[in-house]
XYZ file of C-alpha atoms in Angstrom:
736
model
C 3.946 3.708 20.179
C 3.871 7.504 19.994
C 6.661 7.773 22.602
C 8.927 5.436 20.635
C 8.394 7.258 17.331
C 8.916 10.686 18.890
C 12.085 9.504 20.642
C 13.523 8.010 17.458
C 12.753 11.167 15.519
C 14.277 13.311 18.280
C 17.512 11.338 17.983
C 17.405 11.531 14.184
C 16.987 15.303 14.311
C 19.959 15.731 16.613
C 22.108 13.339 14.567
C 21.298 15.110 11.283
C 21.999 18.505 12.821
C 25.306 17.328 14.289
C 26.472 15.336 11.221
C 24.956 17.738 8.696
C 27.809 17.459 6.220
C 27.455 13.688 5.978
C 23.660 13.813 5.700
C 23.761 16.498 3.000
C 26.378 14.520 1.090
C 24.257 11.345 1.203
C 21.177 13.144 -0.139
C 23.265 14.831 -2.840
C 24.633 11.445 -3.873
C 21.091 10.073 -4.001
C 20.058 12.974 -6.240
C 22.965 12.306 -8.608
C 22.193 8.567 -8.647
C 18.515 9.173 -9.415
C 19.449 11.671 -12.117
C 21.795 9.172 -13.741
C 19.073 6.542 -13.642
C 16.611 8.930 -15.283
C 19.097 9.779 -18.044
C 19.856 6.145 -18.881
C 16.524 4.382 -18.264
C 13.998 6.994 -19.368
C 11.286 5.454 -21.530
C 8.146 6.583 -23.381
C 4.831 7.245 -21.673
C 1.306 6.514 -22.816
C -2.237 7.753 -22.322
C -3.681 4.327 -23.084
C -6.648 3.740 -20.768
C -7.620 0.088 -20.442
C -9.018 -2.169 -17.755
C -8.518 -5.933 -17.784
C -11.829 -7.799 -17.685
C -14.022 -5.175 -19.386
C -15.927 -6.081 -22.530
C -13.909 -3.695 -24.670
C -10.648 -5.286 -23.509
C -12.021 -8.804 -24.006
C -12.971 -7.884 -27.579
C -9.457 -6.585 -28.219
C -8.017 -9.833 -26.895
C -10.247 -11.790 -29.301
C -9.103 -9.663 -32.234
C -5.432 -10.110 -31.332
C -5.902 -13.894 -31.328
C -8.276 -14.300 -34.284
C -7.460 -11.317 -36.544
C -3.917 -10.186 -35.675
C -3.545 -8.428 -39.032
C -5.952 -5.735 -37.806
C -3.516 -4.553 -35.084
C -6.545 -4.056 -32.863
C -4.517 -2.583 -30.002
C -2.195 -0.686 -32.324
C -1.869 3.055 -32.372
C -3.992 4.942 -34.876
C -3.860 8.290 -36.619
C -6.479 10.109 -38.597
C -5.065 12.371 -41.272
C -7.738 14.857 -42.312
C -7.529 16.797 -45.589
C -9.454 20.000 -46.322
C -9.394 21.734 -49.694
C -9.150 25.531 -49.822
C -12.273 27.575 -50.531
C -13.561 27.116 -54.060
C -11.919 23.713 -54.656
C -12.364 20.073 -53.616
C -10.244 17.070 -52.709
C -11.902 15.183 -55.593
C -10.496 17.546 -58.217
C -7.334 16.591 -60.059
C -4.923 18.681 -57.984
C -6.598 17.906 -54.686
C -6.725 14.172 -55.361
C -3.091 14.126 -56.413
C -2.065 15.859 -53.180
C -4.072 13.430 -51.036
C -2.697 10.380 -52.853
C 0.841 11.710 -52.451
C 0.368 11.899 -48.661
C -1.272 8.456 -48.529
C 1.597 6.982 -50.525
C 4.167 8.397 -48.136
C 2.217 7.136 -45.139
C 2.139 3.572 -46.495
C 5.948 3.455 -46.433
C 6.320 5.216 -43.078
C 7.932 3.334 -40.159
C 5.724 1.052 -38.020
C 2.645 1.590 -40.230
C 0.484 -1.538 -40.688
C -2.128 -0.137 -43.071
C -3.512 3.093 -44.525
C -7.111 3.361 -45.723
C -7.263 5.259 -49.022
C -10.005 7.923 -48.638
C -11.351 7.391 -52.157
C -11.616 3.611 -51.910
C -12.972 3.722 -48.360
C -15.593 6.351 -49.206
C -14.064 8.734 -46.668
C -14.843 11.892 -48.636
C -17.476 14.375 -47.489
C -20.609 14.907 -49.553
C -19.442 18.326 -50.731
C -16.029 16.949 -51.694
C -14.187 19.435 -49.529
C -12.946 17.126 -46.716
C -11.453 13.634 -46.709
C -9.598 11.509 -44.172
C -7.192 8.606 -44.162
C -7.124 6.119 -41.294
C -3.582 5.019 -40.410
C -3.080 1.894 -38.284
C 0.265 1.107 -36.676
C 1.855 -2.250 -35.868
C 2.682 -1.126 -32.324
C 0.758 0.195 -29.328
C 0.651 3.969 -28.687
C 3.440 3.823 -26.102
C 5.749 2.133 -28.640
C 5.276 4.586 -31.512
C 8.784 5.864 -32.207
C 9.852 9.441 -32.729
C 10.898 8.405 -36.242
C 7.332 7.249 -36.983
C 5.850 10.489 -35.648
C 8.346 12.514 -37.683
C 7.356 10.581 -40.812
C 3.677 11.280 -40.097
C 4.393 14.987 -39.695
C 6.539 15.046 -42.844
C 3.758 13.425 -44.895
C 1.313 16.040 -43.623
C 3.717 18.833 -44.579
C 3.859 17.447 -48.101
C 0.086 17.824 -48.355
C 0.208 21.331 -46.962
C 2.858 22.221 -49.480
C 0.444 21.130 -52.215
C -2.150 23.618 -50.988
C -4.310 21.475 -48.678
C -5.024 21.928 -45.008
C -3.792 18.737 -43.346
C -4.472 18.009 -39.665
C -3.869 14.894 -37.564
C -5.499 13.271 -34.569
C -5.486 9.898 -32.854
C -3.352 8.007 -30.365
C -0.261 7.966 -32.589
C -0.078 11.758 -32.515
C 0.116 11.926 -28.721
C 3.818 12.498 -28.230
C 5.127 12.482 -24.688
C 4.366 15.967 -23.311
C 7.284 17.967 -22.055
C 7.217 19.227 -18.489
C 6.070 22.833 -18.546
C 7.179 25.612 -16.236
C 3.708 26.169 -14.759
C 4.851 24.918 -11.349
C 7.214 27.901 -11.158
C 4.160 30.105 -10.611
C 3.160 28.149 -7.518
C 6.707 28.057 -6.169
C 7.016 31.842 -6.550
C 3.777 32.385 -4.611
C 4.933 29.858 -2.013
C 8.149 31.842 -1.568
C 6.174 35.036 -0.936
C 3.937 33.294 1.613
C 6.955 31.826 3.431
C 8.654 35.214 3.586
C 5.505 36.809 5.024
C 5.041 33.941 7.482
C 8.599 33.923 8.824
C 9.636 37.509 8.109
C 13.062 36.126 7.228
C 14.643 35.206 3.898
C 16.770 32.459 5.459
C 13.831 30.766 7.191
C 11.718 31.101 4.057
C 14.394 29.664 1.805
C 14.944 26.426 3.727
C 11.519 24.838 2.982
C 11.890 25.774 -0.682
C 15.390 24.307 -0.944
C 14.286 21.199 0.919
C 11.278 20.755 -1.379
C 13.208 21.314 -4.604
C 15.812 18.700 -3.670
C 13.157 16.190 -2.597
C 11.044 16.685 -5.704
C 14.146 16.424 -7.873
C 14.967 13.007 -6.420
C 11.381 11.757 -6.670
C 10.883 12.962 -10.243
C 14.204 11.510 -11.389
C 13.326 8.135 -9.862
C 9.874 8.139 -11.476
C 11.406 9.086 -14.833
C 13.862 6.190 -14.510
C 10.925 3.875 -13.766
C 9.340 4.725 -17.144
C 12.069 2.601 -18.724
C 10.970 -0.403 -16.670
C 7.181 0.017 -16.480
C 4.488 1.404 -18.772
C 3.378 4.743 -17.334
C 0.929 7.474 -18.220
C 2.245 10.841 -19.319
C 0.249 12.377 -16.433
C 1.868 10.272 -13.720
C 5.026 12.339 -13.305
C 3.129 15.643 -13.436
C 0.712 14.611 -10.690
C 3.576 13.288 -8.570
C 5.376 16.605 -9.063
C 2.252 18.564 -8.174
C 1.627 16.690 -4.939
C 5.253 16.139 -3.949
C 6.110 19.822 -4.282
C 3.100 20.940 -2.257
C 3.519 18.550 0.682
C 7.305 18.956 0.766
C 7.008 22.713 1.292
C 4.221 22.270 3.836
C 6.028 19.653 5.916
C 9.202 21.722 5.978
C 7.156 24.773 6.994
C 5.791 22.966 10.061
C 9.232 21.776 11.171
C 11.013 25.114 10.605
C 8.262 26.866 12.577
C 8.808 24.496 15.511
C 12.594 24.859 15.266
C 12.325 28.656 15.473
C 10.034 28.314 18.477
C 12.522 26.059 20.256
C 15.388 28.489 19.545
C 13.337 31.353 20.940
C 12.866 29.276 24.109
C 16.654 29.504 24.570
C 17.656 26.004 23.483
C 20.785 25.122 21.531
C 20.541 24.500 17.809
C 21.036 20.752 18.117
C 18.460 20.420 20.885
C 16.007 22.633 18.995
C 16.388 20.492 15.872
C 15.858 17.299 17.862
C 12.724 18.645 19.511
C 11.363 20.043 16.246
C 11.743 16.681 14.498
C 10.457 14.767 17.534
C 7.310 16.902 17.854
C 6.329 18.499 14.550
C 8.119 15.657 12.757
C 5.815 13.135 14.434
C 2.809 14.992 13.038
C 4.483 15.094 9.620
C 4.920 11.302 9.720
C 1.250 10.847 10.569
C 0.110 13.320 7.905
C 2.341 11.764 5.266
C 1.228 8.265 6.232
C -2.431 9.144 5.723
C -1.704 10.542 2.255
C 0.377 7.496 1.315
C -2.278 5.043 2.543
C -5.008 6.861 0.623
C -2.951 7.003 -2.570
C -1.651 3.449 -2.371
C -5.215 2.363 -1.646
C -6.098 3.329 -5.210
C -4.637 -0.046 -6.178
C -7.751 -1.787 -4.816
C -9.835 -0.164 -7.569
C -8.196 -2.527 -10.044
C -7.294 -0.010 -12.755
C -3.597 -0.184 -13.718
C -3.362 3.471 -14.733
C -4.853 4.671 -11.450
C -2.622 2.301 -9.487
C 0.564 3.616 -11.089
C -0.521 7.230 -10.536
C -1.295 6.541 -6.894
C 1.948 4.661 -6.266
C 4.062 7.343 -7.990
C 2.384 10.167 -6.073
C 2.711 8.188 -2.815
C 6.422 7.707 -3.544
C 6.820 11.475 -3.971
C 5.137 11.990 -0.591
C 7.394 9.396 1.080
C 10.466 11.200 -0.269
C 9.035 14.503 0.999
C 8.598 13.040 4.492
C 12.043 11.417 4.601
C 13.853 14.514 3.386
C 11.956 16.711 5.860
C 12.976 14.448 8.745
C 16.652 14.057 7.815
C 17.924 16.657 5.338
C 15.976 19.575 6.784
C 17.619 19.386 10.247
C 20.984 19.224 8.437
C 20.083 22.398 6.524
C 19.000 23.963 9.826
C 22.439 23.088 11.141
C 24.073 24.996 8.282
C 21.737 27.961 8.850
C 22.081 27.931 12.634
C 20.452 30.854 14.399
C 20.250 32.803 11.148
C 16.704 31.445 10.773
C 15.831 34.010 13.480
C 17.828 36.819 11.941
C 17.742 38.753 8.709
C 14.241 39.895 9.403
C 12.534 41.939 6.702
C 11.329 45.344 7.927
C 7.577 45.468 8.306
C 7.153 41.690 8.593
C 6.746 40.424 12.105
C 7.018 36.731 11.311
C 3.889 35.948 13.252
C 4.455 38.177 16.289
C 1.460 40.272 17.376
C 2.246 43.975 17.336
C 1.455 46.480 20.091
C -0.309 43.891 22.227
C -2.959 43.217 19.596
C -3.991 39.532 19.400
C -2.964 37.753 16.216
C -5.499 37.405 13.415
C -6.001 33.708 14.152
C -7.064 34.392 17.704
C -9.387 37.220 16.641
C -11.062 34.946 14.096
C -11.405 32.099 16.623
C -13.052 34.406 19.178
C -15.443 35.650 16.495
C -16.444 32.074 15.675
C -16.878 30.843 19.275
C -18.978 33.913 20.181
C -21.552 33.057 17.496
C -20.869 29.407 16.566
C -24.330 28.453 15.276
C -24.721 31.245 12.684
C -21.134 30.716 11.516
C -21.680 26.942 11.241
C -24.918 27.342 9.298
C -23.466 29.970 6.946
C -20.315 27.946 6.180
C -22.245 24.707 5.661
C -24.850 26.393 3.471
C -22.123 28.054 1.388
C -20.373 24.751 0.709
C -23.740 23.117 0.033
C -24.527 25.683 -2.664
C -21.117 25.180 -4.269
C -21.654 21.411 -4.135
C -25.019 21.546 -5.956
C -23.590 21.189 -9.508
C -22.052 17.863 -8.442
C -25.516 16.333 -8.883
C -24.903 16.686 -12.635
C -21.456 15.048 -12.523
C -20.695 13.115 -15.722
C -17.547 11.042 -15.952
C -15.651 10.346 -19.152
C -12.255 10.398 -20.813
C -12.299 13.609 -22.855
C -10.217 13.443 -25.997
C -9.356 15.719 -28.878
C -12.677 17.560 -28.538
C -11.365 19.503 -25.532
C -7.836 20.000 -26.833
C -6.615 23.569 -27.287
C -8.111 25.167 -30.390
C -4.692 25.800 -31.960
C -3.570 22.125 -31.841
C -3.651 19.891 -34.897
C -5.632 17.275 -32.941
C -8.447 19.733 -32.246
C -8.433 21.020 -35.828
C -8.667 17.469 -37.151
C -11.568 16.779 -34.796
C -13.450 19.872 -35.955
C -12.862 19.158 -39.645
C -14.199 15.611 -39.287
C -17.234 16.883 -37.402
C -17.927 19.475 -40.095
C -17.466 17.081 -43.002
C -19.000 13.867 -41.698
C -20.571 14.478 -38.307
C -19.147 14.291 -34.758
C -19.594 10.507 -34.560
C -16.790 9.933 -37.058
C -14.371 11.037 -34.314
C -15.414 8.081 -32.160
C -16.252 5.031 -34.298
C -17.160 1.791 -32.569
C -15.806 -1.653 -33.427
C -18.235 -4.549 -32.994
C -16.737 -8.044 -32.760
C -19.104 -10.933 -33.499
C -18.075 -14.505 -32.655
C -19.753 -17.797 -33.482
C -19.281 -21.280 -34.877
C -16.783 -21.790 -37.690
C -18.158 -20.362 -40.920
C -21.179 -18.811 -39.212
C -19.820 -15.535 -37.821
C -20.122 -13.590 -41.105
C -23.816 -14.410 -41.543
C -24.523 -13.647 -37.905
C -22.658 -10.346 -38.208
C -24.640 -9.358 -41.325
C -27.938 -9.968 -39.522
C -26.715 -8.065 -36.478
C -25.483 -5.185 -38.676
C -29.025 -4.825 -39.999
C -30.345 -4.489 -36.465
C -27.683 -1.938 -35.545
C -28.528 0.182 -38.621
C -32.006 0.665 -37.234
C -30.811 2.179 -33.961
C -31.585 5.860 -33.494
C -28.066 7.208 -32.976
C -26.320 5.234 -35.746
C -24.980 7.195 -38.721
C -23.363 4.333 -40.649
C -22.437 0.658 -40.392
C -19.593 -0.860 -42.413
C -19.952 -4.357 -43.921
C -18.688 -7.206 -41.694
C -15.187 -8.563 -42.330
C -14.704 -12.227 -41.269
C -11.484 -13.991 -40.352
C -10.102 -16.964 -42.254
C -11.830 -19.610 -40.107
C -15.136 -17.781 -40.203
C -15.677 -17.851 -36.440
C -15.048 -14.101 -35.919
C -16.236 -11.068 -37.845
C -15.769 -7.333 -37.352
C -18.052 -4.474 -38.333
C -17.689 -0.757 -37.769
C -20.413 1.483 -36.350
C -20.322 5.268 -36.630
C -22.550 7.096 -34.116
C -24.322 10.326 -34.950
C -23.100 11.865 -31.675
C -19.617 12.760 -30.472
C -17.439 10.245 -28.589
C -17.929 11.760 -25.120
C -21.688 12.370 -25.275
C -24.406 10.609 -23.309
C -26.043 9.543 -26.579
C -22.947 7.557 -27.583
C -22.800 5.938 -24.140
C -26.440 4.922 -24.554
C -25.720 3.551 -28.046
C -22.891 1.342 -26.757
C -25.175 0.009 -24.036
C -27.965 -0.596 -26.589
C -25.676 -2.534 -28.957
C -24.436 -4.680 -26.084
C -27.951 -5.327 -24.811
C -29.184 -6.221 -28.307
C -26.220 -8.532 -28.827
C -26.936 -10.334 -25.564
C -30.663 -10.579 -26.316
C -30.202 -12.006 -29.823
C -27.340 -14.331 -28.921
C -25.122 -12.751 -31.578
C -22.057 -12.918 -29.361
C -21.378 -9.249 -30.130
C -18.821 -7.239 -28.172
C -18.170 -3.495 -28.586
C -14.638 -2.104 -28.442
C -12.540 0.737 -29.833
C -11.178 3.863 -28.143
C -14.644 5.274 -27.456
C -15.992 2.051 -25.940
C -12.850 1.626 -23.851
C -13.234 5.160 -22.503
C -16.848 4.412 -21.592
C -15.839 1.184 -19.822
C -13.063 2.914 -17.878
C -15.441 5.670 -16.767
C -18.086 3.151 -15.734
C -15.585 1.128 -13.701
C -14.285 4.244 -11.983
C -17.801 5.453 -11.279
C -18.663 2.118 -9.662
C -15.495 2.197 -7.570
C -16.063 5.754 -6.330
C -18.552 4.992 -3.545
C -16.684 1.935 -2.099
C -13.381 3.801 -2.150
C -14.974 6.821 -0.473
C -16.416 4.524 2.202
C -12.977 2.985 2.840
C -11.322 6.394 3.077
C -14.011 7.779 5.396
C -13.770 4.696 7.612
C -9.992 4.986 7.719
C -10.268 8.682 8.591
C -12.601 7.941 11.482
C -10.350 5.224 12.927
C -7.163 7.290 12.616
C -8.720 10.335 14.241
C -10.271 8.182 16.949
C -6.764 7.003 17.844
C -5.272 10.491 17.699
C -7.911 12.494 19.582
C -9.473 9.794 21.801
C -12.902 11.234 21.136
C -16.002 10.148 19.219
C -17.336 13.542 18.182
C -14.060 14.988 16.859
C -13.507 12.151 14.320
C -17.196 12.227 13.354
C -17.303 15.927 12.538
C -13.880 15.690 10.858
C -15.060 12.970 8.476
C -18.351 14.749 7.806
C -16.351 17.889 7.050
C -14.216 15.876 4.642
C -17.330 14.683 2.809
C -18.540 18.285 2.588
C -15.173 19.307 1.132
C -15.330 16.548 -1.487
C -18.890 17.461 -2.493
C -18.057 21.167 -2.824
C -14.936 20.386 -4.858
C -16.876 18.155 -7.228
C -19.463 20.916 -7.590
C -16.832 23.528 -8.441
C -15.196 21.235 -11.002
C -18.530 20.473 -12.689
C -19.429 24.175 -12.790
C -16.143 25.147 -14.466
C -15.212 22.199 -16.687
C -18.621 20.708 -17.485
C -20.875 23.778 -17.440
C -18.247 26.301 -18.521
C -18.634 28.829 -15.674
C -15.526 31.047 -15.401
C -14.096 29.053 -18.316
C -12.712 32.125 -20.039
C -10.977 33.302 -16.868
C -9.347 29.904 -16.273
C -8.504 29.192 -19.893
C -11.046 26.371 -20.288
C -11.801 26.526 -23.998
C -14.213 23.595 -24.252
C -16.478 21.839 -21.779
C -17.166 18.133 -21.543
C -17.414 15.269 -19.085
C -15.142 15.274 -16.052
C -12.032 13.139 -16.406
C -13.154 9.827 -14.944
C -10.137 9.246 -12.720
C -10.191 12.746 -11.219
C -12.874 12.239 -8.498
C -11.377 9.077 -7.024
C -7.816 10.464 -7.158
C -9.049 13.711 -5.605
C -10.649 11.841 -2.715
C -7.349 10.156 -1.878
C -5.295 13.344 -1.989
C -7.761 15.622 -0.173
C -8.257 12.998 2.517
C -4.583 13.037 3.400
C -4.355 16.817 3.354
C -7.539 17.208 5.403
C -6.169 14.930 8.109
C -2.957 16.968 8.008
C -4.716 20.231 8.870
C -7.033 18.502 11.342
C -4.087 17.167 13.315
C -2.117 20.415 13.412
C -5.123 22.468 14.515
C -7.075 20.209 16.852
C -4.252 18.460 18.726
C -3.305 21.787 20.320
C -6.963 22.299 21.306
C -6.939 18.851 22.910
C -3.713 19.667 24.757
C -5.261 22.823 26.197
C -8.387 20.894 27.216
C -6.353 18.139 28.910
C -4.426 20.801 30.825
C -7.663 22.155 32.254
C -8.618 25.046 29.996
C -12.362 25.722 29.621
C -13.688 24.260 26.335
C -14.135 27.587 24.547
C -10.764 28.913 25.695
C -9.094 25.657 24.612
C -10.478 26.174 21.116
C -9.257 29.785 20.966
C -5.794 29.059 22.373
C -5.253 25.987 20.205
C -6.403 27.888 17.144
C -4.091 30.792 17.920
C -1.037 28.532 17.996
C -1.858 26.635 14.812
C -3.829 28.964 12.559
C -0.948 30.993 11.127
C 1.158 28.010 10.138
C -1.805 25.972 8.849
C -3.108 28.989 6.921
C 0.293 29.573 5.355
C 0.604 25.865 4.517
C -2.811 25.883 2.853
C -2.043 29.001 0.808
C 1.226 27.442 -0.344
C -0.483 24.222 -1.367
C -3.247 26.122 -3.170
C -0.619 28.200 -4.992
C 1.335 25.135 -6.114
C -1.788 23.352 -7.355
C -3.226 26.491 -8.965
C 0.012 26.972 -10.898
C -0.898 23.882 -12.917
C -4.168 25.483 -14.054
C -2.023 27.317 -16.612
C -1.034 23.985 -18.194
C -2.023 23.404 -21.804
C -2.931 19.800 -20.921
C -6.660 19.791 -20.133
C -6.397 16.907 -17.651
C -3.575 18.567 -15.727
C -5.501 21.847 -15.725
C -8.569 20.089 -14.307
C -6.574 18.251 -11.642
C -4.717 21.397 -10.577
C -7.977 23.333 -10.215
C -9.681 20.495 -8.318
C -6.846 20.080 -5.811
C -6.516 23.843 -5.270
C -10.267 24.170 -4.687
C -10.315 21.132 -2.396
C -7.520 22.478 -0.190
C -9.142 25.939 -0.052
C -12.525 24.545 0.992
C -11.096 22.127 3.528
C -8.493 24.379 5.163
C -10.349 27.689 5.360
C -14.021 26.698 5.485
C -14.054 23.273 7.135
C -10.990 23.187 9.421
C -10.713 26.892 10.290
C -14.432 27.770 10.433
C -16.721 24.761 10.819
C -14.400 22.855 13.177
C -14.018 25.609 15.827
C -17.756 26.351 15.569
C -18.676 22.710 16.220
C -16.088 22.459 19.015
C -17.543 25.553 20.703
C -21.095 24.198 20.414
C -20.076 20.782 21.749
C -18.206 22.009 24.818
C -16.748 19.210 26.942
C -18.806 16.626 25.063
C -16.414 17.040 22.136
C -13.785 15.074 24.082
C -16.049 12.323 25.449
C -14.894 8.731 24.980
C -16.536 5.690 26.633
C -14.356 4.247 29.389
C -14.338 0.776 27.865
C -13.144 2.129 24.507
C -10.595 4.366 26.222
C -8.986 1.334 27.864
C -8.727 -0.545 24.555
C -7.420 2.210 22.291
C -3.645 2.805 22.189
C -2.584 6.318 23.111
C -1.065 7.759 19.935
C 1.005 10.892 20.555
C 1.290 12.422 17.083
C 2.797 15.710 18.241
C 5.334 14.289 20.647
C 3.764 15.972 23.681
C 5.017 13.280 26.051
C 8.484 13.625 24.542
C 8.486 17.321 25.469
C 7.506 16.527 29.053
C 10.124 13.760 29.277
C 12.878 16.045 27.988
C 11.812 18.866 30.279
C 11.991 16.515 33.265
C 15.402 15.181 32.230
C 16.910 18.619 31.673
C 15.451 20.128 34.787
C 13.690 22.929 32.965
C 11.316 25.063 35.028
C 7.877 23.723 35.807
C 6.380 26.651 33.910
C 7.348 24.823 30.756
C 4.877 22.115 31.769
C 2.028 24.371 32.850
C -1.106 24.596 30.709
C -0.438 26.844 27.761
C -3.524 28.923 28.523
C -2.087 29.711 31.966
C 1.206 30.890 30.456
C -0.469 33.120 27.894
């Protein structure tokens, strides 16, 4: 299997190098086609989090059938009015200004209803703050720009009359524009590539390759928004991951191509060998990422599925463009990838006979493996400790930037009425015809007596009397543990009394999504860990290597969760990272992080440890095999990790709190896995294990297929066919 893949890739590399004009033209045409599709099919995006089968979704379905006039799944907006100091919204001028805004909202496009603050009792006790609830006929994704403009214009009318007017809610969430934060990561990646290769030409090829690949992927995903409902985060996460892996994969292949040129081979042969060897590892690494991301579909959450599929698509494009367009670009560059060296940068060559830094670090680790292992493990364990306090949720306007109207509206409501008014609950009571209203009134009395309830609105029945709706306002904010407990208490009481009560609304839906994701976390982690073990068992034909690799992956995940909790939930280093407000961790982040970090961890594991295995198979002593394998892979893997960290960290500057959190989590995960687990713990464990690291029972060895992910057998086959000297097939440790 490995021989066939390596051979096919070898031929593809040579073909692309030789027919580079045609290959470049085909990819350019694909870019234009995807761009045209994005321009014509682009549709709106949504941040609507829902899960079929949850109680909150079932309640919404009941309301749509029995009380369609409520627009239960429609977008909402809360328009909050605050009078200037020394005046109130109940005075003549203040009331006139509020009623003017409410009147304009009632005639705005797509609006189903507007609750007058004075009739609804939505005026604070001191008369300084009031709010109007606006319900739309359409879902959040279908709110038009015209409707949002009308909402903003109505608010401006109130401001012109002397009031402070702020807006929150799902209708105010316009599709965010792509920021330029990724430019930061690309700039750092360029610097790392220049230092790694010591050549502007060699450094520029991975960047050009990545930019073209990401452009195609992002255009295709944008076009898909016109056909499918997508989250506004989907394209950003696909961009984040696609950009990082595209640069990394190109880095590995360009490094191999330069090595083959330095061995005296022609450009076409060097390209074929680079794609057949390093390209095989890229296929394996990309496949693991794609499997992990596509596997998110088994969780059963549509939003997570679309994010995983979109990110997996970006990775597939990155792999395909690295295997086909990159050798074409190498053909245009020719031997210039070896020239144009920058003075002072050696491009990885040791100077004055001094061993490279990777070898020096490896020898340090293998000389004292136990202390290094204990120190690295203890360090990650300490960082992981905050993960014990991990709380999942779907943070809303409460963690928005302080200068946004959504955050200002949230704060005004909290000041005037209490934080629970930002997350009201909707309780749906069903029963026999004509009985639901009475049942709902009795149940409302029970709910009023609950500790965390601030207010309960009178039940509203439907025409047939078999369904009634009442509103519950918690005392606590929408993302607090107290509100989660209140939702659970209402549901338990409804089940115990036979009231047929179901809790829904944005807050309840967020709680249900978080609960479902929390339940799916452990099974998904088990699937990913099992997959990692099987894949590495096939690659390394060893029991201990896959075991310590998967345990290292778990340690990486725990440390990453701990770092995220410390920063975004506890507020440590919040000022430095621009985290204005703390709150629960975005519920989809842990499970998405597991999928991404798994793929990247296997990537670094393969590139580092396969060379160690090669040295061992060729007869090198165990410790020397670790040092030699590490020396050959450390510089490229280290550069790849720094590039990926830089790309992810660039998104920490995003104004979107969820993107900021995801960028930080992925950057931290790559840093922990690449530099602590793969480049410290792995060589320490390998040195302690000695030859036992490569033990595999004979019976299992006969059953397992021999997967050659680095095309080693292809190199030997080509060397035999071309009559190259036997030295090319000697153990690497003997040649060095």
